[in-house]
Amino acid sequence: MSLGSLIFLMSLLRAFGLGDPGPLEDVVIDRYYIPKICLREVQMGDFIRYHYNGTFKDGKKFDSSYDRGATVAGVVGVGRLITGMDRGLQGMCVNERRHLIVPPHLGYGSLGVAGLIPPDTTLYFDVIMLDIWNKDDKLQIDTLYKPEHCNRTVEDSDFVRYHYNGTLLDGTPFDSSYGKEGTYDTYVGTGWLIKGMDQGLLGMCAGEKRRITIPPFLAYGEKGYGTVIPPQASLVFDVLLVDLHNPKDGIALEHLEVPESCRRKTVTGDFIRYHYNGTLMDGTLFDSSYSRNHTYDTYIGKGYIIPGMDQGLQGVCVGEKRRIIIPPHLAYGENGAGDKIPGSAVLVFDIHVIDFHNPEDPVEIETLFRPEDCNVTSQDRDFIRYHYNCSLMDGTKLFSSHDYDSPQEVTLGANKVIEGLNRGLLNMCVGEKRVIIIPPHLGHGENGARGVPGSAVLRFEVELMSREDGVPEGYLFIWHEDPPENLYEEMDLNKDGEILPEEFITFIKTQIADGKGRLMPSSEPEKVIADMFQNQDRNQDGKITADELKLKTDEDQERVHEEL
């Protein structure tokens, strides 16, 4: 046992009446609780806050800070405390507990305190240290977590949203944003916060966590705050920065993926279809078009969407992926939206552009291959056969003629295909290959069709396989020369005064075979002839009479006279 330990033990024995009852020479200190972590010890000149109970040797209490409901605050080593207390408090940690035995000459001496402490009295103190600081202290910042990617940090005049837990230096909680309805929202560096918090938030990233320890002179000082923060209290804030912006901010763009080929970019007035994930700055998802399995469709620059998105969608390409960061004054402002977007929230949209068009757009045609010996091209009313692949602009396959045994067949101008495709198939050579881009107003419109989303731009890859001359609209058969003068008599093959279906079919086929006329092109010529007979059999009795038979030109002339 060292000499110092022996002297300390003898002092304890004397103090508790177990040894020599002679007077103590110095303060006896019993550190009966020492925290595992001690970041700082009391030194001369430090300002401290502590609680204590003061008793005599017999245990009778003469004073207690607990009874007064307030801690004791003061400076160590400058003569404001009794000498024994000055010595006994030095070296203490926050939350440390000590028993102190103060001999009379280090307490109130031979005078005592009238009516409270008799002369030459040894004093016993039970002390817990709550706070330590010094006028030379600075703000202490400990970074608990910092995101890998940090595009921007807090600066003076920024508006921030953050969560916090506030405690005193001994760990006593006094406030927390987590138990309230939302984050704490305020400007930085404008005097709305205590000075220590104004300084402690500077340089933070969204998503960063910090522990900010603030000495009293940068917090609430001598007055404290209400009943929860005592005078001269150091404060500890565990802060999570949720987001930040400046009122002067515009939108911020990050180009995540830009297609190598971009033939056109969006401008004001375009109609766009895009997918998106919308998050807060801390990554909290508040909305997603993917969850609805449907794109968001809207006009750009016409006020149908928040201003920041109107700006962020300008200049995008089909297939582009872009991150748009929107400050609240260009989003939902101070009020937020619903229960998922808080007031003054910065919004982050990750978008994927599926397609866009303008209501004035024509059909776009790109010729991939055109035969050199091409003298005849497809025209209105022609009957054509063609192969096609149809997809959305993002490459999603919709339909293909290659999935069937034969090419697609259609009479151009007969309203059998969408208008944009009809236009794209005109003036093609047999063997020609094209890409045809069709805006929705020339496709399936706002409602779409089976398998086709509403307002979708369509991409067709087509190859013209064959072409047959057509007939004028409304005609099923045309003559290459003047028809017979006695048409009815020639058509009445058995000369019985009426024309049956068999006679009609035989006559028409003979005219075609002799090159005197031709049918409307069709994959079902028999049906075309049957439709012709049906049209002439006015009373639908299965035969054509002389009064019923009329040429198409005669029918059109009669209608003109009726109208006149």
Short mmCIF file of C-alpha atoms in Angstrom, two decimals, residues 49-53 61 63-73 130 168 226-231:
data_model
loop_
_atom_site.label_atom_id
_atom_site.label_comp_id
_atom_site.label_asym_id
_atom_site.label_seq_id
_atom_site.Cartn_x
_atom_site.Cartn_y
_atom_site.Cartn_z
CA ARG A 49 -23.79 22.85 -12.20
CA TYR A 50 -24.45 20.22 -9.56
CA HIS A 51 -26.93 18.90 -7.02
CA TYR A 52 -26.04 18.12 -3.43
CA ASN A 53 -27.30 17.15 0.01
CA LYS A 61 -29.59 17.69 6.90
CA ASP A 63 -29.02 22.14 3.25
CA SER A 64 -30.07 20.55 -0.04
CA SER A 65 -30.32 21.83 -3.64
CA TYR A 66 -32.91 19.13 -4.25
CA ASP A 67 -35.18 20.70 -1.65
CA ARG A 68 -34.93 24.05 -3.41
CA GLY A 69 -35.72 22.45 -6.75
CA ALA A 70 -32.75 24.06 -8.47
CA THR A 71 -29.19 23.07 -9.18
CA VAL A 72 -26.23 25.03 -7.87
CA ALA A 73 -24.18 26.86 -10.48
CA LEU A 130 -24.43 17.72 -13.95
CA LEU A 168 -28.78 18.38 -20.89
CA GLY A 226 -38.73 27.77 -18.88
CA THR A 227 -38.67 24.89 -16.44
CA VAL A 228 -36.85 22.45 -18.72
CA ILE A 229 -33.51 24.17 -19.31
CA PRO A 230 -31.81 25.48 -16.15
CA PRO A 231 -29.70 28.62 -16.18
#
